[in-house]
XYZ file of C-alpha atoms in Angstrom:
769
model
C 21.202 35.962 -6.546
C 19.138 33.434 -4.588
C 15.405 33.036 -5.092
C 13.145 34.686 -2.543
C 11.808 32.347 0.116
C 8.211 32.956 1.174
C 6.329 31.697 4.230
C 4.078 28.680 3.688
C 0.545 29.720 2.819
C -2.733 27.827 2.837
C -4.768 30.268 0.760
C -6.227 29.135 -2.567
C -3.780 29.819 -5.371
C -5.545 30.751 -8.611
C -4.116 30.725 -12.098
C -3.901 34.089 -13.836
C -2.614 35.328 -17.162
C -0.485 38.360 -17.950
C -0.266 40.593 -20.987
C 2.664 40.356 -23.353
C 5.413 42.741 -22.382
C 4.549 42.833 -18.686
C 6.592 41.084 -15.993
C 5.387 37.670 -14.858
C 6.153 35.826 -11.629
C 5.385 32.404 -10.161
C 5.574 31.006 -6.656
C 7.009 27.507 -6.369
C 7.875 24.843 -3.832
C 11.055 22.820 -4.231
C 11.039 19.428 -2.479
C 12.363 18.711 0.053
C 13.053 22.352 1.027
C 10.682 24.111 3.385
C 8.865 27.266 2.371
C 8.162 28.700 -1.069
C 10.314 30.369 -3.738
C 9.416 33.079 -6.255
C 10.804 33.369 -9.792
C 10.307 35.635 -12.795
C 9.605 34.143 -16.209
C 9.279 35.399 -19.770
C 5.738 35.614 -21.105
C 6.913 34.987 -24.659
C 8.685 31.751 -23.729
C 6.661 30.507 -20.765
C 3.282 32.160 -21.125
C 1.696 28.688 -21.086
C 2.706 28.002 -17.474
C -0.064 27.087 -15.024
C -0.526 26.137 -11.395
C 0.449 22.484 -11.085
C 3.296 22.567 -13.609
C 6.677 21.174 -12.659
C 9.466 23.316 -14.122
C 13.244 23.565 -14.042
C 14.493 26.516 -11.994
C 17.925 27.805 -10.956
C 18.809 27.142 -7.329
C 22.280 28.177 -6.243
C 24.687 26.881 -8.880
C 22.427 24.133 -10.146
C 18.965 23.630 -11.602
C 16.221 21.615 -9.956
C 12.559 20.738 -10.330
C 9.965 23.042 -8.731
C 6.170 22.895 -8.568
C 4.203 26.042 -9.398
C 1.643 26.805 -6.682
C 0.707 30.355 -7.711
C 0.969 32.608 -10.778
C 0.868 36.414 -10.822
C -1.454 36.703 -7.836
C -1.700 39.489 -5.272
C 0.760 37.501 -3.160
C 3.544 37.866 -5.717
C 2.759 41.561 -6.291
C 2.945 42.338 -2.582
C 6.169 40.376 -2.138
C 7.774 42.040 -5.133
C 7.028 45.510 -3.730
C 8.770 44.522 -0.503
C 11.754 43.060 -2.372
C 12.199 46.050 -4.659
C 12.042 48.394 -1.672
C 14.990 46.439 -0.248
C 16.842 46.363 -3.572
C 16.607 42.593 -3.935
C 16.253 41.130 -7.453
C 14.407 37.968 -8.480
C 16.033 35.197 -10.482
C 14.725 34.449 -13.961
C 13.658 31.051 -15.254
C 15.886 29.988 -18.143
C 14.411 30.191 -21.641
C 15.342 26.510 -22.045
C 13.439 25.484 -18.909
C 10.977 22.645 -19.637
C 7.598 22.217 -17.988
C 5.210 19.312 -17.478
C 1.790 19.232 -15.882
C 1.808 17.437 -12.502
C -1.543 18.445 -10.954
C -4.337 21.025 -11.135
C -5.424 23.757 -8.664
C -8.157 21.428 -7.385
C -5.565 18.796 -6.519
C -3.435 21.478 -4.872
C -6.197 22.211 -2.364
C -6.151 18.514 -1.378
C -2.371 18.493 -0.954
C -2.569 21.687 1.122
C -5.161 20.095 3.403
C -2.776 17.214 4.065
C 0.050 19.644 4.838
C -2.104 21.447 7.391
C -3.431 18.270 9.019
C -0.006 16.712 9.559
C 1.756 20.054 10.163
C 4.227 19.437 7.350
C 5.572 21.748 4.615
C 3.666 21.571 1.344
C 6.912 20.694 -0.437
C 7.165 17.432 1.528
C 3.580 16.516 0.677
C 4.238 17.056 -3.032
C 7.478 15.094 -2.756
C 5.506 12.225 -1.218
C 2.528 12.390 -3.563
C 3.971 13.059 -7.010
C 6.340 10.680 -8.806
C 9.594 12.029 -10.155
C 8.968 13.660 -13.553
C 10.498 11.743 -16.419
C 10.969 12.752 -20.025
C 10.549 9.719 -22.269
C 12.158 10.040 -25.677
C 10.049 8.949 -28.658
C 11.039 5.570 -30.111
C 11.246 4.449 -33.724
C 8.230 2.582 -35.027
C 6.852 1.462 -38.388
C 3.536 1.183 -40.197
C 2.456 0.322 -43.733
C 3.130 3.114 -46.169
C 0.135 5.390 -46.739
C 1.193 6.210 -50.328
C 1.764 2.750 -51.730
C 0.102 -0.628 -51.407
C 1.790 -3.985 -51.660
C 1.256 -5.573 -55.072
C 1.347 -9.293 -55.745
C 4.627 -8.969 -57.674
C 6.247 -7.035 -54.854
C 4.991 -9.559 -52.326
C 6.625 -12.415 -54.247
C 9.944 -10.553 -54.362
C 10.114 -10.071 -50.605
C 12.214 -12.270 -48.379
C 10.601 -14.320 -45.559
C 11.496 -11.788 -42.846
C 10.248 -8.868 -44.941
C 7.006 -10.755 -45.588
C 6.516 -11.371 -41.889
C 7.045 -7.651 -41.184
C 4.505 -6.496 -43.771
C 1.935 -9.100 -42.673
C 2.285 -8.068 -39.048
C 1.978 -4.362 -39.894
C -1.035 -5.089 -42.112
C -2.922 -6.584 -39.157
C -1.897 -3.871 -36.679
C -4.084 -0.859 -35.946
C -1.185 1.214 -34.592
C 2.498 1.560 -35.497
C 4.777 -1.120 -34.087
C 8.088 -0.456 -32.369
C 11.261 -1.457 -34.195
C 12.268 -3.525 -31.151
C 8.984 -5.461 -31.396
C 9.493 -6.156 -35.106
C 12.968 -7.441 -34.309
C 11.769 -9.802 -31.553
C 8.680 -11.078 -33.435
C 9.963 -11.156 -37.019
C 13.748 -11.127 -36.701
C 13.846 -7.835 -38.628
C 17.189 -6.040 -38.513
C 17.622 -2.289 -38.999
C 18.831 -3.006 -42.561
C 15.680 -5.025 -43.323
C 13.464 -2.179 -42.148
C 15.465 0.427 -44.099
C 15.082 -1.678 -47.233
C 11.287 -1.784 -46.844
C 11.222 1.963 -46.262
C 13.289 2.562 -49.435
C 10.820 0.397 -51.382
C 8.086 2.690 -50.082
C 6.278 -0.307 -48.554
C 6.503 0.847 -44.932
C 7.239 4.169 -43.310
C 9.051 5.158 -40.150
C 7.239 7.078 -37.417
C 8.112 8.236 -33.917
C 6.031 6.671 -31.165
C 5.534 8.770 -28.044
C 5.666 6.431 -25.047
C 3.528 8.880 -23.074
C 0.651 8.108 -25.405
C -2.555 6.815 -23.888
C -2.422 3.584 -21.955
C -4.247 1.011 -24.045
C -6.404 -1.842 -22.932
C -4.757 -5.222 -23.383
C -5.649 -6.823 -26.696
C -5.482 -10.230 -25.045
C -8.377 -9.438 -22.708
C -11.824 -10.053 -24.119
C -14.766 -8.106 -22.781
C -16.347 -9.872 -19.829
C -20.113 -9.788 -19.710
C -21.371 -8.307 -16.459
C -22.877 -10.988 -14.214
C -26.376 -10.242 -12.995
C -26.495 -8.733 -9.519
C -28.275 -10.719 -6.839
C -30.919 -9.106 -4.641
C -28.445 -7.985 -1.962
C -26.082 -6.448 -4.501
C -28.909 -4.687 -6.358
C -30.294 -3.313 -3.091
C -26.830 -1.990 -2.212
C -26.441 -0.244 -5.584
C -29.927 1.281 -5.308
C -29.317 2.507 -1.756
C -26.006 4.149 -2.732
C -27.535 5.814 -5.794
C -30.415 7.120 -3.682
C -27.907 9.146 -1.664
C -27.803 11.481 -4.664
C -25.032 13.697 -5.942
C -22.366 15.198 -3.729
C -20.377 13.736 -0.875
C -21.586 10.621 0.893
C -19.902 7.798 2.737
C -20.964 4.157 2.477
C -19.624 1.170 4.387
C -20.284 -2.101 2.562
C -19.909 -4.828 5.155
C -20.007 -8.006 3.120
C -18.927 -11.526 3.953
C -15.984 -12.778 1.913
C -17.164 -13.853 -1.525
C -20.325 -11.727 -1.389
C -19.514 -9.834 -4.597
C -18.431 -6.391 -3.415
C -16.272 -5.887 -6.509
C -19.306 -6.204 -8.805
C -20.972 -3.382 -6.888
C -17.851 -1.257 -7.377
C -17.826 -1.971 -11.127
C -21.518 -1.173 -11.545
C -21.122 2.195 -9.846
C -17.882 2.986 -11.702
C -19.592 2.359 -15.038
C -22.367 4.753 -14.082
C -19.825 7.410 -13.106
C -18.025 6.984 -16.443
C -21.297 7.307 -18.353
C -21.760 10.691 -16.658
C -18.336 11.799 -17.880
C -16.757 11.418 -14.433
C -13.674 9.529 -13.246
C -13.142 6.873 -10.584
C -10.380 5.911 -8.145
C -9.955 2.460 -6.593
C -7.494 1.990 -3.725
C -6.493 -1.519 -2.638
C -4.287 -2.599 0.281
C -1.614 -4.638 -1.466
C 0.501 -3.880 -4.532
C 0.247 -7.531 -5.567
C -3.554 -7.281 -5.851
C -3.403 -4.567 -8.515
C -2.446 -6.756 -11.540
C -5.399 -9.163 -11.238
C -7.805 -6.351 -10.334
C -6.566 -4.180 -13.204
C -7.075 -7.024 -15.695
C -10.590 -7.557 -14.416
C -11.440 -3.857 -14.664
C -10.000 -3.483 -18.175
C -11.894 -6.569 -19.301
C -15.179 -5.241 -17.936
C -14.795 -1.531 -18.667
C -12.924 -1.904 -21.984
C -11.138 1.410 -21.438
C -7.590 2.294 -20.371
C -6.897 1.950 -16.658
C -3.916 3.583 -14.949
C -1.976 1.768 -12.253
C -0.107 3.525 -9.445
C 2.112 1.883 -6.858
C 5.653 2.139 -5.560
C 6.971 -0.955 -7.371
C 6.594 0.594 -10.813
C 9.716 1.834 -12.560
C 10.004 5.650 -12.302
C 9.351 6.299 -16.006
C 6.380 3.948 -16.042
C 4.927 5.506 -12.928
C 5.276 9.014 -14.403
C 3.675 7.825 -17.649
C 0.598 6.592 -15.786
C 0.519 9.819 -13.750
C 0.739 11.934 -16.927
C -2.093 9.989 -18.552
C -4.248 10.720 -15.525
C -3.453 14.418 -15.203
C -3.992 14.943 -18.950
C -7.458 13.403 -18.732
C -6.601 10.620 -21.195
C -7.357 8.061 -18.461
C -10.364 8.293 -16.153
C -9.958 5.190 -13.983
C -7.004 4.640 -11.675
C -6.236 1.649 -9.459
C -3.434 1.409 -6.980
C -2.138 0.840 -3.504
C -1.856 3.415 -0.711
C -0.163 6.178 -2.728
C -2.871 6.062 -5.421
C -4.969 8.321 -3.207
C -2.913 11.227 -4.617
C -3.806 10.417 -8.256
C -4.614 13.685 -10.124
C -7.965 12.528 -11.561
C -10.312 15.212 -12.840
C -14.056 15.317 -12.099
C -13.981 12.523 -9.571
C -17.288 10.698 -9.478
C -16.415 7.845 -7.118
C -13.682 6.718 -4.716
C -13.529 3.080 -3.599
C -11.353 1.820 -0.740
C -11.411 -1.978 -0.851
C -10.547 -3.980 2.286
C -10.636 -0.645 4.112
C -9.656 -2.256 7.421
C -6.207 -3.274 6.157
C -3.287 -1.834 8.122
C -1.191 -1.375 4.963
C -3.245 1.757 4.147
C -1.269 3.457 6.917
C 2.125 4.851 5.914
C 4.698 3.497 8.346
C 7.399 6.166 8.102
C 7.910 9.776 7.058
C 4.525 11.506 6.762
C 2.346 8.844 8.323
C -0.893 9.387 6.451
C -3.783 6.921 6.210
C -5.115 6.398 2.672
C -8.638 5.531 3.865
C -8.900 8.720 5.897
C -7.526 10.802 3.028
C -10.067 9.170 0.695
C -12.853 10.598 2.857
C -11.244 14.045 2.869
C -10.756 14.001 -0.887
C -14.343 12.889 -1.484
C -15.581 15.845 0.580
C -13.380 18.288 -1.330
C -14.561 16.853 -4.664
C -18.211 16.426 -3.568
C -18.298 12.792 -4.636
C -19.292 9.516 -2.934
C -16.762 7.255 -1.268
C -17.310 3.536 -0.667
C -15.465 1.578 2.012
C -15.668 -2.187 1.625
C -14.702 -4.985 4.006
C -15.898 -8.222 5.550
C -14.293 -7.071 8.806
C -14.521 -3.256 8.904
C -12.179 -1.190 11.025
C -13.826 -0.195 14.280
C -13.493 3.452 13.239
C -15.557 2.888 10.084
C -18.013 0.578 11.817
C -18.629 3.145 14.556
C -19.199 5.854 11.926
C -21.757 3.602 10.253
C -23.512 2.908 13.561
C -23.699 6.622 14.328
C -25.246 7.406 10.940
C -22.243 9.197 9.418
C -22.070 6.509 6.732
C -24.726 4.505 4.952
C -24.340 0.956 6.301
C -24.908 -1.777 3.693
C -24.837 -5.472 4.647
C -24.083 -8.352 2.275
C -24.717 -11.497 4.286
C -24.710 -14.139 1.534
C -21.948 -15.381 -0.742
C -22.567 -14.562 -4.388
C -22.292 -18.174 -5.578
C -24.762 -19.463 -2.955
C -21.972 -21.369 -1.219
C -22.729 -22.497 2.317
C -20.921 -20.726 5.136
C -17.735 -22.527 6.135
C -17.676 -24.676 9.240
C -15.220 -23.794 12.019
C -13.356 -25.968 14.485
C -11.258 -24.692 17.402
C -8.484 -27.068 18.464
C -7.265 -26.533 22.041
C -3.573 -27.422 21.938
C -3.472 -27.506 25.744
C -5.467 -30.747 25.698
C -3.243 -32.607 23.222
C -0.183 -34.463 24.483
C 2.976 -33.784 22.444
C 3.262 -37.414 21.329
C -0.289 -37.327 19.967
C 0.520 -34.455 17.606
C 1.031 -35.513 13.978
C 4.029 -33.186 13.925
C 5.264 -30.344 16.093
C 2.822 -27.932 14.438
C -0.016 -30.138 13.158
C -2.693 -31.585 15.433
C -4.678 -34.759 14.565
C -7.814 -32.807 13.603
C -5.783 -30.410 11.476
C -4.158 -33.394 9.754
C -7.528 -35.076 9.178
C -8.988 -31.937 7.600
C -6.041 -31.676 5.230
C -6.197 -35.370 4.320
C -9.911 -35.253 3.495
C -9.338 -32.183 1.361
C -6.489 -33.755 -0.624
C -8.384 -37.056 -1.009
C -11.272 -35.273 -2.744
C -8.931 -33.236 -4.975
C -9.365 -29.952 -3.151
C -6.798 -27.324 -2.226
C -5.805 -25.970 1.193
C -4.407 -22.793 2.716
C -2.256 -23.068 5.831
C -1.580 -19.860 7.744
C 1.358 -19.309 10.054
C 1.989 -15.613 10.471
C 5.726 -15.995 11.088
C 8.493 -16.416 8.553
C 11.487 -18.707 8.833
C 12.120 -22.103 10.375
C 12.518 -21.215 14.073
C 11.598 -18.055 15.981
C 14.987 -18.102 17.688
C 17.967 -20.271 18.645
C 18.733 -20.985 22.294
C 21.885 -22.426 23.792
C 21.186 -25.870 25.225
C 23.812 -25.337 27.973
C 23.179 -21.844 29.340
C 19.822 -21.039 27.668
C 21.244 -17.883 26.098
C 19.073 -16.669 23.199
C 20.695 -15.286 20.059
C 19.481 -11.733 19.561
C 20.106 -8.985 17.031
C 23.092 -6.771 17.967
C 21.215 -3.737 16.599
C 17.638 -4.377 17.814
C 16.004 -5.660 20.976
C 14.527 -8.699 19.193
C 15.641 -12.266 18.625
C 17.145 -13.458 15.362
C 14.895 -15.729 13.294
C 16.503 -18.889 11.924
C 15.938 -19.436 8.183
C 17.124 -22.932 7.377
C 16.787 -22.656 3.587
C 19.271 -19.784 3.606
C 21.158 -21.192 6.630
C 20.994 -17.728 8.187
C 19.863 -15.887 11.262
C 17.915 -12.810 10.181
C 16.556 -9.828 12.083
C 13.072 -9.019 10.802
C 13.441 -5.432 12.027
C 16.715 -4.274 10.473
C 17.556 -7.237 8.145
C 20.872 -7.952 9.927
C 22.059 -11.405 8.818
C 24.606 -13.819 10.211
C 25.534 -17.479 9.887
C 24.476 -19.541 12.951
C 27.575 -19.770 15.202
C 29.178 -23.040 16.250
C 30.109 -21.635 19.684
C 27.901 -19.961 22.266
C 29.503 -16.605 23.010
C 27.766 -16.504 26.390
C 29.139 -19.736 27.898
C 31.677 -21.039 25.384
C 29.801 -24.253 24.646
C 30.444 -25.560 21.141
C 29.077 -28.123 18.730
C 30.276 -31.685 19.335
C 31.580 -33.789 16.485
C 29.375 -36.737 17.484
C 26.430 -36.725 15.063
C 24.140 -38.219 17.726
C 24.907 -35.447 20.201
C 22.293 -32.783 20.908
C 23.025 -29.599 18.905
C 24.282 -26.730 21.017
C 21.562 -24.423 19.737
C 17.997 -25.658 20.033
C 15.326 -24.471 17.625
C 12.548 -22.650 19.494
C 9.252 -21.615 17.987
C 8.301 -22.159 14.391
C 7.608 -20.471 11.072
C 6.462 -21.057 7.505
C 9.634 -22.954 6.582
C 9.173 -25.507 9.379
C 5.460 -25.939 8.637
C 6.298 -26.484 4.966
C 8.808 -29.194 5.935
C 6.385 -30.921 8.319
C 3.585 -30.966 5.746
C 5.988 -32.388 3.188
C 6.738 -35.279 5.559
C 3.049 -35.834 6.358
C 1.888 -35.591 2.740
C 4.873 -36.654 0.582
C 2.903 -36.685 -2.687
C 1.264 -33.290 -2.180
C 2.479 -30.248 -4.098
C 3.244 -27.644 -1.458
C 4.246 -24.001 -1.958
C 5.080 -21.123 0.388
C 3.925 -17.516 0.086
C 5.732 -15.068 2.344
C 8.228 -12.219 1.980
C 11.070 -14.698 1.540
C 9.517 -16.527 -1.410
C 7.729 -13.514 -2.947
C 10.149 -10.609 -2.862
C 8.532 -8.975 -5.911
C 5.066 -8.540 -7.384
C 6.020 -10.960 -10.154
C 6.893 -13.684 -7.617
C 3.590 -13.091 -5.817
C 1.528 -13.279 -8.996
C 3.359 -16.403 -10.187
C 2.695 -18.309 -6.948
C -0.999 -17.405 -7.067
C -1.128 -18.411 -10.754
C 0.156 -21.855 -9.818
C -2.536 -22.152 -7.148
C -5.266 -20.937 -9.519
C -4.220 -23.428 -12.199
C -4.219 -26.263 -9.662
C -0.453 -26.782 -9.747
C -0.366 -26.444 -5.940
C -2.295 -28.553 -3.427
C -1.308 -26.786 -0.199
C -0.235 -23.159 0.081
C 1.572 -22.278 3.304
C 1.965 -18.612 4.072
C 1.859 -15.582 6.293
C -0.924 -12.998 6.216
C -0.147 -12.536 2.500
C -2.413 -15.525 1.748
C -5.394 -13.775 3.377
C -5.527 -10.850 0.917
C -8.701 -11.028 -1.150
C -7.815 -14.020 -3.343
C -10.736 -15.695 -5.126
C -9.504 -19.261 -5.638
C -12.392 -21.694 -6.223
C -10.393 -24.846 -5.458
C -9.597 -23.911 -1.844
C -11.964 -25.715 0.532
C -9.802 -26.033 3.659
C -8.039 -23.377 5.712
C -5.915 -24.197 8.731
C -4.359 -21.698 11.129
C -1.351 -23.308 12.783
C -1.109 -20.796 15.641
C -4.148 -18.536 16.030
C -2.511 -16.812 19.005
C 0.186 -15.039 16.953
C -0.514 -11.349 17.348
C -3.067 -11.698 20.150
C -0.727 -10.788 22.991
C 1.361 -7.957 21.586
C 1.199 -4.673 23.564
C -1.120 -2.838 21.181
C -4.742 -1.881 21.847
C -5.628 -3.015 18.310
C -4.215 -6.544 18.797
C -7.604 -8.244 19.237
C -9.120 -6.375 16.303
C -6.237 -7.266 13.986
C -6.354 -10.925 15.010
C -10.099 -11.141 14.411
C -9.708 -9.507 10.997
C -6.796 -11.721 9.916
C -8.438 -14.960 11.002
C -11.777 -14.056 9.421
C -10.148 -12.914 6.184
C -8.037 -16.049 5.764
C -11.006 -18.241 6.704
C -12.903 -16.524 3.907
C -10.570 -18.069 1.316
C -12.278 -21.439 1.869
C -15.461 -22.593 0.176
C -16.070 -19.718 -2.231
C -18.031 -21.873 -4.728
C -20.291 -24.940 -4.387
C -18.060 -26.940 -2.030
C -18.503 -25.993 1.645
C -15.324 -24.846 3.312
C -13.860 -26.037 6.591
C -11.605 -23.994 8.895
C -9.421 -25.257 11.759
C -7.982 -22.830 14.298
C -5.269 -24.175 16.625
C -4.861 -22.205 19.850
C -3.782 -22.251 23.472
C -6.398 -19.639 24.479
C -9.596 -21.211 23.105
C -11.871 -18.897 25.119
C -10.405 -15.653 23.747
C -13.257 -13.536 22.266
C -11.371 -12.947 19.009
C -11.228 -16.688 18.364
C -14.661 -17.630 19.659
C -16.408 -14.885 17.681
C -14.334 -15.623 14.575
C -15.464 -19.236 14.710
C -19.101 -18.174 15.110
C -18.796 -15.460 12.408
C -20.134 -12.781 14.761
C -18.382 -9.601 13.732
C -21.091 -7.323 15.143
C -20.825 -8.916 18.582
C -17.028 -8.672 18.534
C -17.202 -5.003 17.483
C -19.712 -4.206 20.213
C -17.456 -5.686 22.908
C -14.315 -4.065 21.550
C -15.928 -0.636 21.144
C -17.168 -0.736 24.742
C -13.616 -1.465 25.914
C -12.149 1.296 23.723
C -14.652 3.827 25.014
C -13.907 3.051 28.650
C -10.147 3.382 28.041
C -10.387 6.560 25.912
C -8.994 4.948 22.778
C -10.015 5.428 19.119
C -12.553 5.839 17.683
C -13.714 7.817 20.736
C -10.458 9.688 21.310
C -7.707 10.780 18.931
C -4.070 9.839 19.534
C -0.702 11.430 18.839
C 2.364 9.253 19.321
C 5.842 10.779 19.483
C 8.931 8.556 19.274
C 12.361 9.820 20.344
C 15.330 7.641 19.397
C 19.096 7.906 19.735
C 22.174 5.703 19.713
C 22.813 6.776 23.316
C 20.013 5.508 25.546
C 20.383 8.343 28.034
C 20.195 10.977 25.270
C 16.946 9.515 23.978
C 15.446 9.392 27.469
C 16.518 12.958 28.267
C 14.922 14.440 25.155
C 11.789 12.323 25.576
C 11.440 13.569 29.154
C 11.854 17.188 28.046
C 9.335 16.730 25.262
C 6.815 15.125 27.609
C 7.270 17.966 30.115
C 6.673 20.535 27.372
C 3.560 18.650 26.249
C 2.304 18.530 29.830
C 2.423 22.335 29.998
C 0.113 22.418 26.988
C -2.185 19.707 28.278
C -4.384 21.796 30.564
C -4.931 24.529 27.984
C -5.615 22.058 25.137
C -7.402 19.416 27.221
C -5.097 16.602 26.225
C -3.732 13.738 28.315
C -0.008 13.009 28.177
C 1.294 9.501 28.918
C 5.003 8.741 29.205
C 7.761 8.838 28.328
C 8.203 5.075 28.419
C 10.438 2.629 26.562
C 8.834 1.578 23.281
C 7.708 -2.085 23.238
C 10.563 -2.763 20.800
C 13.073 -0.713 22.734
C 15.902 -0.761 20.202
C 15.777 -0.795 16.391
C 18.738 -0.300 14.028
C 21.061 0.596 16.931
C 18.710 3.346 18.165
C 17.128 3.278 21.620
C 13.495 4.329 21.516
C 11.160 6.102 23.952
C 7.626 7.148 23.160
C 5.047 9.594 24.484
C 1.329 9.156 23.876
C -1.100 12.072 23.838
C -4.840 11.672 23.533
C -7.830 13.956 23.319
C -11.407 13.891 22.031
C -10.389 16.803 19.785
C -8.009 16.267 16.873
C -7.568 20.053 16.650
C -6.028 20.054 20.142
C -3.547 17.349 19.162
C -2.701 19.187 15.933
C -1.997 22.364 17.872
C 0.195 20.454 20.313
C 2.026 18.749 17.443
C 2.781 22.086 15.754
C 4.182 23.488 18.995
C 6.273 20.378 19.590
C 7.644 20.300 16.047
C 8.923 23.840 16.424
C 10.934 22.873 19.486
C 11.725 19.161 19.138
C 12.939 17.797 15.831
C 15.532 15.373 14.509
C 19.160 16.345 15.033
C 22.505 14.674 14.447
C 22.318 12.498 17.560
C 18.547 12.112 17.994
C 15.490 11.443 15.871
C 11.960 12.587 16.624
C 8.971 11.245 14.703
C 5.335 12.279 15.033
C 2.436 9.956 14.270
C -1.043 11.465 14.360
C -3.660 8.664 14.398
C -1.071 5.908 15.010
C -1.838 2.317 14.020
C 1.387 0.688 15.200
C 2.215 0.982 18.889
C 5.414 -1.098 18.817
């Protein structure tokens, strides 16, 4: 007999107990299935069940995990009456079914809000938010025996390995794993058994889900005194009182925003509350976590997608149990099941990585505000270059607006220099990418023992290869983009679908082929540039300098990322070349020069946020220079020196840039003044994609007058083809998000992914490509 499927509900689902002997029922959701399922359970075996538990339930001929969203409420009673009237029975949860706590009813209300906002089944939200449950088996560990002490005679009779084991256990506060004793002391299983038989040590089982402990290697860091600006910010935020409030801290890079976060987190902890910190990049969490543990001297949970499943579930379990009250993580940390939230911090709130790029396309910053309202707690958004949405909310009075205009270490503001590449003859360039002024800035920096950051926001050696005979450009066979040449790997790579091929020796367009004469011009010319080429050019210009690269090719894991930054921090690197990864909140005192090879990258893409993103990236990377006593210097190379994003970056005038950009957005009915819904239809057959997109747009147009929304399109997406699928998009906009939500619900009922077509919906889109 199959479980009973119920319609999705948004009502609050309370916990309730039942008396022994009576029948008990629970409503569950089973990711990724739509709807809800009801099961009966035995009170004697599962009377401890609660809303938020994940349990094993029968489904068809197998068992699967299900989340309890209601227990013995009026909903179950009413459904059961209907089922019994129809003669339908309910399946029983097995007596052997295990259960683990995944969230509480309070967290459920947050997850339900997300489901309603994005018009998605609750099961898909839980599948997105909650890591896969994992049962970790206890491991063998050892401690000194509690019934016998080690006498001098016994100590003399022990072998060297046994002595090392007992000495290590004597100095340890907690039991030590057998694997650790083996690696540190060389203790075999026989050695440990012998010590147990002598009653000198005893074996215990260590539960790996035990509380996360602070690192013993990290000493407590004394809190630095807050300067006047920081103290004023803390006072102003505290004066907002209890309950929900929003604060935008707009502070120049190096102004000490993190110290404000720590001060307020400590106050929340002293009140018995918890705190959540969300950061834009996974790679930032290790250094931030170490800093927080050192200052707070309490366990801190870490949540991000790069953790191993068991480790991620362990951190999640520590949070939901209440053993840990501070959590730090990337985008997905917004779902952390913290109890009694007293503060939410979103650092670098402008960063585009807070937006989920596929599936349920939520924005962690926006969800932080929703969660803070549901929990009646303050939320702090911090950035040197706030998103225009947050800045506009601060201007309108929705948020407290706090300014930090001075660097914490009293460092002078960096000087800026715009280099107009249009005025420099090719033969006057120091290399293809480096102008004379750029070169001079680097040389002065290296001569005085300083370090430099060089930004080029493109990977690889050449943007594309072009046939010297017929000018044919090598493109990806699956996407409507060119293939990037990576010389280190001797490969052409598509940065959309990761298709890879070896550079051909023959042009398939005209038949031209490489000549055997070494002096002959290669058939494929290298066009454009990237981090690999810049690295090579700098190596030729500064042969004694130690140069490293930080991009997705050199740092494919968090460990790679951290290791490269460690080398920079310990002055093992003189020049760090990289993509936007080098702009992410790094506090490296030795960096006094920042050069942007091509400031125009990203300025001309067909996206209404292009200017905003460019301003933010350039300002953020410029902020890496001169964070201590030495004044920083920044060089921006460009071919559009009068562009407002560049001019206002160089003059450090964020407010003026925001004012101009907001005026443009308002006149064009773009966010933050209007809400957007983007729908993308894609198919392997171009005509099929266009046909469905046209039908969808026509359906949306019928709704437009009633809902007061504007429908634009369909039109080919800027990147028309990705992973063999042709793409068309429709854009809907309205001053009312409720109108777009209603339209999205109607569209989802009628237009959804099928075998030959895919349809994706993006409410509040941040990527228009």
